[in-house]
Structures are given as structure tokens and as C-alpha cells.
PDB file of C-alpha atoms in Angstrom:
ATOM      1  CA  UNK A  25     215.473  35.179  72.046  1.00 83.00           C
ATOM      2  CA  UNK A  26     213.264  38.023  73.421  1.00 85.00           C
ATOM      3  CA  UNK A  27     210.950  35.415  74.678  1.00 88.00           C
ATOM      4  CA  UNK A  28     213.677  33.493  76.644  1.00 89.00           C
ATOM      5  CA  UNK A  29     214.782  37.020  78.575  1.00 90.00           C
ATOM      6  CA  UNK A  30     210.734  37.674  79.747  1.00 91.00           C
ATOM      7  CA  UNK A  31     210.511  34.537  81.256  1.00 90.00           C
ATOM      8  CA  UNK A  32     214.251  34.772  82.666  1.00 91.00           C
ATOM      9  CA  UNK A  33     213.083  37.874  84.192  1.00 92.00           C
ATOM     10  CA  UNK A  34     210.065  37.472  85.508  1.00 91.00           C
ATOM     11  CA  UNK A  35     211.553  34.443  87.540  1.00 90.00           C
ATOM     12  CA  UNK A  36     214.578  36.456  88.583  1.00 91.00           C
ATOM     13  CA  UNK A  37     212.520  39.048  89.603  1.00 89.00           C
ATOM     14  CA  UNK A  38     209.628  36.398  91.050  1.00 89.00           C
ATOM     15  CA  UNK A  39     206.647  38.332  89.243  1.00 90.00           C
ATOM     16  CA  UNK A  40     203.289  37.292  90.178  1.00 91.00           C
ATOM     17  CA  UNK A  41     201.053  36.699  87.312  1.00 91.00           C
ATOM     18  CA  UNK A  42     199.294  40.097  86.750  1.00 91.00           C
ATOM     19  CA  UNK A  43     202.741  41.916  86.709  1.00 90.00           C
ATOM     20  CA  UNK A  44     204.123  38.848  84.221  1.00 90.00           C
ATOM     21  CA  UNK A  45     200.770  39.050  82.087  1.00 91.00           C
ATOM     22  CA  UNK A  46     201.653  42.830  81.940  1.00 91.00           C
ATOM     23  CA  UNK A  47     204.839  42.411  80.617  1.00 91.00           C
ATOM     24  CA  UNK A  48     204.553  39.584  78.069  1.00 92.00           C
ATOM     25  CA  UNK A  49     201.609  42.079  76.469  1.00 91.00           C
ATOM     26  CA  UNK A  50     203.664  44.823  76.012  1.00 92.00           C
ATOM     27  CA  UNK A  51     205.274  45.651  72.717  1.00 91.00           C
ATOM     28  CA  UNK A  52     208.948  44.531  72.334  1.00 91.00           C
ATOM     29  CA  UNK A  53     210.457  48.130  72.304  1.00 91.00           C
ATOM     30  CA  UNK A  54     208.937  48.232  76.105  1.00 92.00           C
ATOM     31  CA  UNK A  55     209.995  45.052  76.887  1.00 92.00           C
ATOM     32  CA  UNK A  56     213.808  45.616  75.668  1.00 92.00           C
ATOM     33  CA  UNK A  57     213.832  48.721  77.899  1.00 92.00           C
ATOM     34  CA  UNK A  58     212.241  47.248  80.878  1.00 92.00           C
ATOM     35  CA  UNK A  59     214.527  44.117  80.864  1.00 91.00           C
ATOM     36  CA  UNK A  60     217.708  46.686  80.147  1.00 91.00           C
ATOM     37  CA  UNK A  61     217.245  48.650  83.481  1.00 90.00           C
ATOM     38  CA  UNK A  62     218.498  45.657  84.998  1.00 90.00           C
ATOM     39  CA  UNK A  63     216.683  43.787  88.254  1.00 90.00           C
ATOM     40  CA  UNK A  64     213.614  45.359  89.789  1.00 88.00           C
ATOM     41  CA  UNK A  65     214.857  46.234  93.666  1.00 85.00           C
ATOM     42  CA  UNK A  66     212.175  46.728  96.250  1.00 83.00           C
ATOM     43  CA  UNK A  67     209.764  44.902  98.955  1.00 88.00           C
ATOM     44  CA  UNK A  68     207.281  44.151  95.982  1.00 90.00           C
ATOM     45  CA  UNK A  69     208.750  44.128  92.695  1.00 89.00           C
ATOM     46  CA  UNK A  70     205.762  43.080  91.000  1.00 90.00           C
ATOM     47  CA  UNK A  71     204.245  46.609  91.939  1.00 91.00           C
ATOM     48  CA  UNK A  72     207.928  48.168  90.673  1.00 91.00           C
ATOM     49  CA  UNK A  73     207.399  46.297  87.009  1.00 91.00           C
ATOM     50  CA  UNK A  74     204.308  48.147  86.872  1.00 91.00           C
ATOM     51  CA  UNK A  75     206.042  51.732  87.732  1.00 91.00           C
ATOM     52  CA  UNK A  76     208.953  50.860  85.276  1.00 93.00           C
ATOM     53  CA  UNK A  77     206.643  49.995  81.962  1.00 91.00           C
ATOM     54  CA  UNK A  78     204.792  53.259  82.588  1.00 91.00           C
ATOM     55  CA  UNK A  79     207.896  55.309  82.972  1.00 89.00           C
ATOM     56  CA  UNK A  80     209.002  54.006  79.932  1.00 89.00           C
ATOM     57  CA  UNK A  81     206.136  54.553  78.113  1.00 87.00           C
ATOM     58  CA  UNK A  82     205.884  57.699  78.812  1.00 85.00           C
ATOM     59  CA  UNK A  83     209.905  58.490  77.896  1.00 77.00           C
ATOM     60  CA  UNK A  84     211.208  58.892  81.640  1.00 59.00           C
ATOM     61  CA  UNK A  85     214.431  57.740  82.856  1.00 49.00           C
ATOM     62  CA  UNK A  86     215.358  56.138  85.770  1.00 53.00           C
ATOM     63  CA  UNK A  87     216.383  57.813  88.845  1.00 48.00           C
ATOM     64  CA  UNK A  88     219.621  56.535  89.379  1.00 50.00           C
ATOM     65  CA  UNK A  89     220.190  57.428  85.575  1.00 50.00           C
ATOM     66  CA  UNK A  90     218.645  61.155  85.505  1.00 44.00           C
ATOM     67  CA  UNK A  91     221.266  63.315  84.826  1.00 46.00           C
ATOM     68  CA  UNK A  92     222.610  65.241  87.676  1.00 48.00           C
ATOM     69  CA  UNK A  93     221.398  69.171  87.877  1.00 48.00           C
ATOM     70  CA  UNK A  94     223.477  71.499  86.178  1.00 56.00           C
ATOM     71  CA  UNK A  95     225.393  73.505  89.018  1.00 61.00           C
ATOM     72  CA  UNK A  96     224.613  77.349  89.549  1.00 67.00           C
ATOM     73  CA  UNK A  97     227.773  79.307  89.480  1.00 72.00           C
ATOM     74  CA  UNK A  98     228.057  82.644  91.564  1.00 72.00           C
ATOM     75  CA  UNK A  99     228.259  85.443  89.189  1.00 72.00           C
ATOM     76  CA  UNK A 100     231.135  87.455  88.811  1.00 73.00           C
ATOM     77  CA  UNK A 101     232.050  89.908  91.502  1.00 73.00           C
ATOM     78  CA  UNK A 102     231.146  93.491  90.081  1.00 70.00           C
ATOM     79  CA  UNK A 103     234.166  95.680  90.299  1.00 65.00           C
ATOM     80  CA  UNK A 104     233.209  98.632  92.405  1.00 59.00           C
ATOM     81  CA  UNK A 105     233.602 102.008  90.746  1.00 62.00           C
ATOM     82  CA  UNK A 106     233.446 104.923  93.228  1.00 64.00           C
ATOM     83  CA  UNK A 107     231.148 107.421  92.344  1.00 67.00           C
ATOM     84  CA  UNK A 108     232.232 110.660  92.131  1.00 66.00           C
ATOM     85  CA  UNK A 109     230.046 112.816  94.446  1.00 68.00           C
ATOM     86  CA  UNK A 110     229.210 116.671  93.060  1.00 68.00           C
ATOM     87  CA  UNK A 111     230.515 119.541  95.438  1.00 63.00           C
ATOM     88  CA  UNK A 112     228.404 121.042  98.141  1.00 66.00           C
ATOM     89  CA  UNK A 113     226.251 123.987  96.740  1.00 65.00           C
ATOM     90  CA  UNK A 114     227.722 127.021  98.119  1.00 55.00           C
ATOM     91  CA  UNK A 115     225.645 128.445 100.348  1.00 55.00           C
ATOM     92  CA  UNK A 116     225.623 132.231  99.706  1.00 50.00           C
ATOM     93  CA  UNK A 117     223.886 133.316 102.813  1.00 50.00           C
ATOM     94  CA  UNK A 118     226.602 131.965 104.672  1.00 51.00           C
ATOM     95  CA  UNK A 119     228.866 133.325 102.214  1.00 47.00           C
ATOM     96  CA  UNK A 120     227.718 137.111 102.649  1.00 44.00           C
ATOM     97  CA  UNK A 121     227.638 136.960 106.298  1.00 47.00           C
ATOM     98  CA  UNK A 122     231.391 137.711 106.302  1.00 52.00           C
ATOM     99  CA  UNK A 123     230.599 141.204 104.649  1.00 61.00           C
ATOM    100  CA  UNK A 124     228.341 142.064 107.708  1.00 72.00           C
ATOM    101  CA  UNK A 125     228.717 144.108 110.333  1.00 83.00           C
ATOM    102  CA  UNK A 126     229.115 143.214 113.845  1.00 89.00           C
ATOM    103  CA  UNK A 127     225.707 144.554 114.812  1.00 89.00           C
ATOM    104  CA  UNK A 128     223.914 142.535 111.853  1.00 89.00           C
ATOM    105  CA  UNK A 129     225.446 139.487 112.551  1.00 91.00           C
ATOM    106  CA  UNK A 130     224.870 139.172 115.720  1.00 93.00           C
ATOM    107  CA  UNK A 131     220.774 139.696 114.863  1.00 93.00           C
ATOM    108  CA  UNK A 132     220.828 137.141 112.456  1.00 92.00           C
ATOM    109  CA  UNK A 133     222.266 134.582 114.730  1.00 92.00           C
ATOM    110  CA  UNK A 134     220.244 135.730 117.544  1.00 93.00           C
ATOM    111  CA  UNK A 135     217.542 135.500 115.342  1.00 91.00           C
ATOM    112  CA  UNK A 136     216.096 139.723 117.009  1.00 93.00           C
ATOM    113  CA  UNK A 137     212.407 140.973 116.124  1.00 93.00           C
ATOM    114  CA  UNK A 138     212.652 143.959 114.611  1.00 92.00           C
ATOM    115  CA  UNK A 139     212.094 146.229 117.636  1.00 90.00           C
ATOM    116  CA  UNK A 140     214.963 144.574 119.201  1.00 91.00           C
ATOM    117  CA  UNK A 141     217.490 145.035 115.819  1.00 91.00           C
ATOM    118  CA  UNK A 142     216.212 148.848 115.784  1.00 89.00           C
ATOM    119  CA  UNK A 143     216.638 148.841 119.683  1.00 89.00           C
ATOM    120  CA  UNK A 144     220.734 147.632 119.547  1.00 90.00           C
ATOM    121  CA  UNK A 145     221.211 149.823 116.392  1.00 88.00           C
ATOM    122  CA  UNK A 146     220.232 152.963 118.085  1.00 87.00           C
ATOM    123  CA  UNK A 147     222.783 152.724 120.523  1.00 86.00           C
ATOM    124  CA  UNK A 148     226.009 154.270 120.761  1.00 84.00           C
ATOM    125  CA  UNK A 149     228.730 151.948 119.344  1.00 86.00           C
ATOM    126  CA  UNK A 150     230.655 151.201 122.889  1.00 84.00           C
ATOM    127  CA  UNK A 151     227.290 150.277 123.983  1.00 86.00           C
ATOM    128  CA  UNK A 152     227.007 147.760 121.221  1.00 88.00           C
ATOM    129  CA  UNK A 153     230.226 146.773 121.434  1.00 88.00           C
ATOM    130  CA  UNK A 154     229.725 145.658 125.483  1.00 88.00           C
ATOM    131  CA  UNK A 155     226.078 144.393 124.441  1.00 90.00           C
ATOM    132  CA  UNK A 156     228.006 141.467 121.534  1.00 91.00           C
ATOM    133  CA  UNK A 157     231.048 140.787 123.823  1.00 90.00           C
ATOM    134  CA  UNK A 158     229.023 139.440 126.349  1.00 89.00           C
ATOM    135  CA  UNK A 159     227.768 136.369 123.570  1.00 91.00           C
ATOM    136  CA  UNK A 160     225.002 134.844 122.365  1.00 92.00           C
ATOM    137  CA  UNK A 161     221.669 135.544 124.010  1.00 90.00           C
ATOM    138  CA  UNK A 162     220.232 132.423 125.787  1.00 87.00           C
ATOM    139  CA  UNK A 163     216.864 131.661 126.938  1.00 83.00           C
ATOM    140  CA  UNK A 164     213.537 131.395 124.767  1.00 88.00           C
ATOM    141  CA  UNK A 165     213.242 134.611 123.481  1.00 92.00           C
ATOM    142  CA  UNK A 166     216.333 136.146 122.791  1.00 90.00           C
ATOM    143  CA  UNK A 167     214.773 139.482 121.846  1.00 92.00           C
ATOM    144  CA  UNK A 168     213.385 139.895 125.417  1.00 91.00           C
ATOM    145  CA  UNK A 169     217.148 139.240 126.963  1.00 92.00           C
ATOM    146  CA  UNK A 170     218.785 141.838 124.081  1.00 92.00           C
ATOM    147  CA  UNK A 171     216.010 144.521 126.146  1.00 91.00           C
ATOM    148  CA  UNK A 172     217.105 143.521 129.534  1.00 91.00           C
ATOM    149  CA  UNK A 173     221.111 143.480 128.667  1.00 92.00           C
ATOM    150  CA  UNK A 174     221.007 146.315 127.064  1.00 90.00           C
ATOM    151  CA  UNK A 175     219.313 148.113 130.081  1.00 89.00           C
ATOM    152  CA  UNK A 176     221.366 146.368 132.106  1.00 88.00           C
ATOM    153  CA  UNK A 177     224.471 147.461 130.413  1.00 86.00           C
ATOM    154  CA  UNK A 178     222.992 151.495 130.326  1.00 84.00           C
ATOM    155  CA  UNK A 179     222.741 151.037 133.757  1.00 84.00           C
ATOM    156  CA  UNK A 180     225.950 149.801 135.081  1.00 83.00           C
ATOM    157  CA  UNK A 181     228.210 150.743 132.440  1.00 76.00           C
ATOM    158  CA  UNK A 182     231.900 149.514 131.936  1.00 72.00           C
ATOM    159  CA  UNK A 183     234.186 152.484 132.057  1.00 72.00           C
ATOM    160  CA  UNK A 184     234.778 152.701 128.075  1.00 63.00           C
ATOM    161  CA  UNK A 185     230.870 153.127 127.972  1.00 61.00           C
ATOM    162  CA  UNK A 186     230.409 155.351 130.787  1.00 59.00           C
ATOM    163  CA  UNK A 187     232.791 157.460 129.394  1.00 57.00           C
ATOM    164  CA  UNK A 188     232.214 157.368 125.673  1.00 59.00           C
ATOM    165  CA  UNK A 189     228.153 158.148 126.969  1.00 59.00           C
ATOM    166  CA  UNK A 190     229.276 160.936 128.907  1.00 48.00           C
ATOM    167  CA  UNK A 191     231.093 162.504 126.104  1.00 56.00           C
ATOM    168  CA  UNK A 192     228.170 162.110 123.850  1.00 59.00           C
ATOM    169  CA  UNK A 193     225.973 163.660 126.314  1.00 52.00           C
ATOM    170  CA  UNK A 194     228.567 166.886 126.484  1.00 46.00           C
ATOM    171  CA  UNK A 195     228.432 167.157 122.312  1.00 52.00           C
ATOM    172  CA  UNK A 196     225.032 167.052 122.262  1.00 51.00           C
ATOM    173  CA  UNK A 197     224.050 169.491 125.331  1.00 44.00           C
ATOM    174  CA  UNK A 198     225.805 172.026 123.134  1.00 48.00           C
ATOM    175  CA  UNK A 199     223.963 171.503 120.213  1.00 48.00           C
ATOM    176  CA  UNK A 200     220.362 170.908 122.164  1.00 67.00           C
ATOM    177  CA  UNK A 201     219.439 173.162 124.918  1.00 75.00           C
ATOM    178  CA  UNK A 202     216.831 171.260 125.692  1.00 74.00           C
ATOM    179  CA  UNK A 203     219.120 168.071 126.355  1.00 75.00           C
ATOM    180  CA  UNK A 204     221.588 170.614 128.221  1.00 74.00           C
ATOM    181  CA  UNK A 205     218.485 171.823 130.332  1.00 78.00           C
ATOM    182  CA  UNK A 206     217.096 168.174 130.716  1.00 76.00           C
ATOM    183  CA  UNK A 207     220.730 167.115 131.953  1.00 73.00           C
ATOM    184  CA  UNK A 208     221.008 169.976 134.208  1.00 76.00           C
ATOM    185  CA  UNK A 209     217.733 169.316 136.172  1.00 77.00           C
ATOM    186  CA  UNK A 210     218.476 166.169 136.178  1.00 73.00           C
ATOM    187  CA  UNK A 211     214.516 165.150 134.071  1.00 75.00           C
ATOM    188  CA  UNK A 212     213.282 161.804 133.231  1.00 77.00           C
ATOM    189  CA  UNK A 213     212.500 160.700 130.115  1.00 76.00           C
ATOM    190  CA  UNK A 214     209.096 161.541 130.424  1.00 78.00           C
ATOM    191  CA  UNK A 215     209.135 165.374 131.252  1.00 81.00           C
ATOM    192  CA  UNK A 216     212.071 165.401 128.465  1.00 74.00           C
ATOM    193  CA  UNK A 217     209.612 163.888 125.781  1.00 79.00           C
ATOM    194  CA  UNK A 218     206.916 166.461 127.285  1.00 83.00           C
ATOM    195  CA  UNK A 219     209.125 169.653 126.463  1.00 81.00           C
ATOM    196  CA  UNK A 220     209.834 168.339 122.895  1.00 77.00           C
ATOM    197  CA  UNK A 221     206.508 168.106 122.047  1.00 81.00           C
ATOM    198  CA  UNK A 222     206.104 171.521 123.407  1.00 84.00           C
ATOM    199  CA  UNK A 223     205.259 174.608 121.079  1.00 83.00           C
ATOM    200  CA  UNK A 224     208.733 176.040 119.961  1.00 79.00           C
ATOM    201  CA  UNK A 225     206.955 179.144 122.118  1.00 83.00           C
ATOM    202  CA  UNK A 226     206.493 177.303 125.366  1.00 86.00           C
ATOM    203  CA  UNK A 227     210.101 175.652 124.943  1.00 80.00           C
ATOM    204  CA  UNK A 228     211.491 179.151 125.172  1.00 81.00           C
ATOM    205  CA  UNK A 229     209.664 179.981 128.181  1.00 86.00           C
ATOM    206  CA  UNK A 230     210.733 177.233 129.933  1.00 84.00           C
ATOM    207  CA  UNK A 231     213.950 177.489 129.235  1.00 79.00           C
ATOM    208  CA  UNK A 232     214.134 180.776 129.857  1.00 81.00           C
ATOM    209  CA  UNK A 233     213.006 180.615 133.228  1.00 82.00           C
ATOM    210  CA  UNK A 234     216.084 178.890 134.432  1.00 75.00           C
ATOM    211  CA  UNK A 235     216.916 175.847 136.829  1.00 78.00           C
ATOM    212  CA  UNK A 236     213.835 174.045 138.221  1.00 75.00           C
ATOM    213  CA  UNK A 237     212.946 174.247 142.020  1.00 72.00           C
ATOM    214  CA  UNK A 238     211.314 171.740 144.114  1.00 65.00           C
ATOM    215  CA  UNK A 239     211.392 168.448 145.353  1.00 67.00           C
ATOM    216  CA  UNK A 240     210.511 166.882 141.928  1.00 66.00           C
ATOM    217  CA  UNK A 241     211.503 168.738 139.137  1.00 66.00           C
ATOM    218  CA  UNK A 242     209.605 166.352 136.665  1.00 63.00           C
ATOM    219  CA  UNK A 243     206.483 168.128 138.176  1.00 61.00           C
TER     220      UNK A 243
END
């Protein structure tokens, strides 16, 4: 009977009397389970009993009986799709600096002021031509170095540019008189720039008057 298994148990299980008292008051549903988990294990298993009924009151299970976690499985490894990249935007500056010419290119990737631009494009071409073979400009301010190469170059020409400035010089005496008199007696650029802004009236005078004497012509 149920009667015979309480007292079995409690002297199996060497109860003292509050944790026997506590289990011959419970209702037989409680008792059943508490009997059915088997010996109480421990240093006091009076103190156990008492854990046990109020796990089973409340529904629990014991520990050695609670079912195991479910395992977490990886997910799947996610195929890897490339993504297909869109094409570099054309870049039309780049683009159009093929249709340049030499002179313009080499201000845009000198980054010249404008003086300096207006300063190589009013040169002859051999001049330009010696001025860009020489390479890129270095130092901080490139427009600065264009002035001083260029002077440089007008100075101690190569031959091509000596030569292709000389001929200039011949066409244009021809055509200026006061370039052919400037050349002649040997003027700087100041006393040249003097007689051009000259009445057309004094111009003739002076030329008129033929070669300049003197130590300093200029004067």
C-alpha cells in the first residue's frame, strides 16, 4: 500500500520527523512522485525531501531528468555571388586632353597663371618647343620657373632657336622699320617701346635721321 512505501522511505532515506511529518501530509499524487524519483542523495536528505515536494508541486523535473538543450546548428554557408562592379566613369577631361596642343597641355599639367600661359604662347614655336622638351617645371610655383626658363632659353639659345629667331627678326625688319632701325642700333626694349609710342611724325624724324651716335644709343 501507499502507506507501507512512506514509511519504507522515510527509513531508507533516515528522515527526521519534520521532513517525515511533511511527507505523510502531502496529498498522494505528491507522494507517488516523490517516492518515484527514487532515493534522496545528499549530506542531509531530510533538507532534499523538502526541495523535492516543492519541485513537484510546482511541476519541475529533476535535474538528472531535464531534457538535454536542443543543439544550435551553424547555418548554412551563403554561397558567394560576385558582384558585378559598374565601369569607371569616363573621365572626359582626360579624354579631350589628347586633342590639345603641345603648348596647352603642358599649362594644364603645369598648372600656369595666366600671365605665364600668355607669356609661352607668345613665343615663337622653336622657342616653345625647347621651353616643353626640357619637362615638367619643378619647384613651388611653376609659373615663376616657366619666366626664368623661358628667359633663360632667349638668352642662350640652342642653334634651331637661334636660328629660327634670327630669321624672324630678318622677316620682320622688312616689314617694320622701326624693328629694322631698333636692330640696327642695337636699342633695348625700352627706347624701342619709346619710339612706338611716338607720334607717327616724330617716328619719321627719327628715322630719318639715320644711325645713332654715342656711347649709349638708348639715350
Amino acid at each position: 500500500t501507499l502507506d507501507m512505501q512512506l514509511r519504507t522511505f522515510a527509513e531508507d532515506n533516515r528522515l527526521d520527523d519534520g521532513a517525515r511529518s511533511k511527507l505523510f501530509e502531502q496529498p498522494p499524487h505528491i507522494q507517488r512522485a516523490v517516492i518515484a524519483e527514487g532515493p534522496l542523495t545528499g549530506r542531509n536528505p531530510s533538507a532534499v525531501l523538502h526541495g523535492r515536494i516543492r519541485r513537484v508541486e510546482t511541476g519541475g523535473v529533476p535535474a538528472d531528468q531535464a531534457p538535454m538543450p536542443p543543439v544550435m546548428q551553424p547555418p548554412p554557408p551563403v554561397a558567394y555571388v560576385p558582384t558585378m562592379q559598374p565601369p569607371p566613369p569616363v573621365s572626359y577631361a582626360t579624354a579631350g586632353r589628347r586633342s590639345l596642343s603641345p603648348v596647352s597641355q603642358f599649362v594644364q599639367e603645369n598648372n600656369l597663371d595666366d600671365g605665364a600661359a600668355h607669356k609661352l604662347r607668345e613665343q615663337s614655336p622653336a622657342v616653345q618647343g625647347a621651353c616643353i622638351a626640357e619637362g615638367p617645371l619643378t619647384g613651388r610655383n611653376a609659373s615663376a620657373v616657366l619666366v626664368g626658363r623661358l628667359r633663360r632659353i632667349m638668352q642662350n639659345p640652342p642653334a634651331d632657336v637661334a636660328a629660327h629667331n634670327f630669321q624672324q627678326e630678318l622677316k620682320g625688319a622688312e616689314l617694320d622699320p622701326v624693328a629694322r632701325f631698333a636692330r640696327e642700333n642695337g636699342l633695348d626694349d625700352a627706347a624701342v617701346q619709346a619710339l612706338r609710342e611716338a607720334p607717327d611724325d616724330i617716328q619719321n624724324k627719327v628715322l630719318d635721321e639715320g644711325p645713332l651716335t654715342g656711347r649709349n644709343p638708348n639715350a
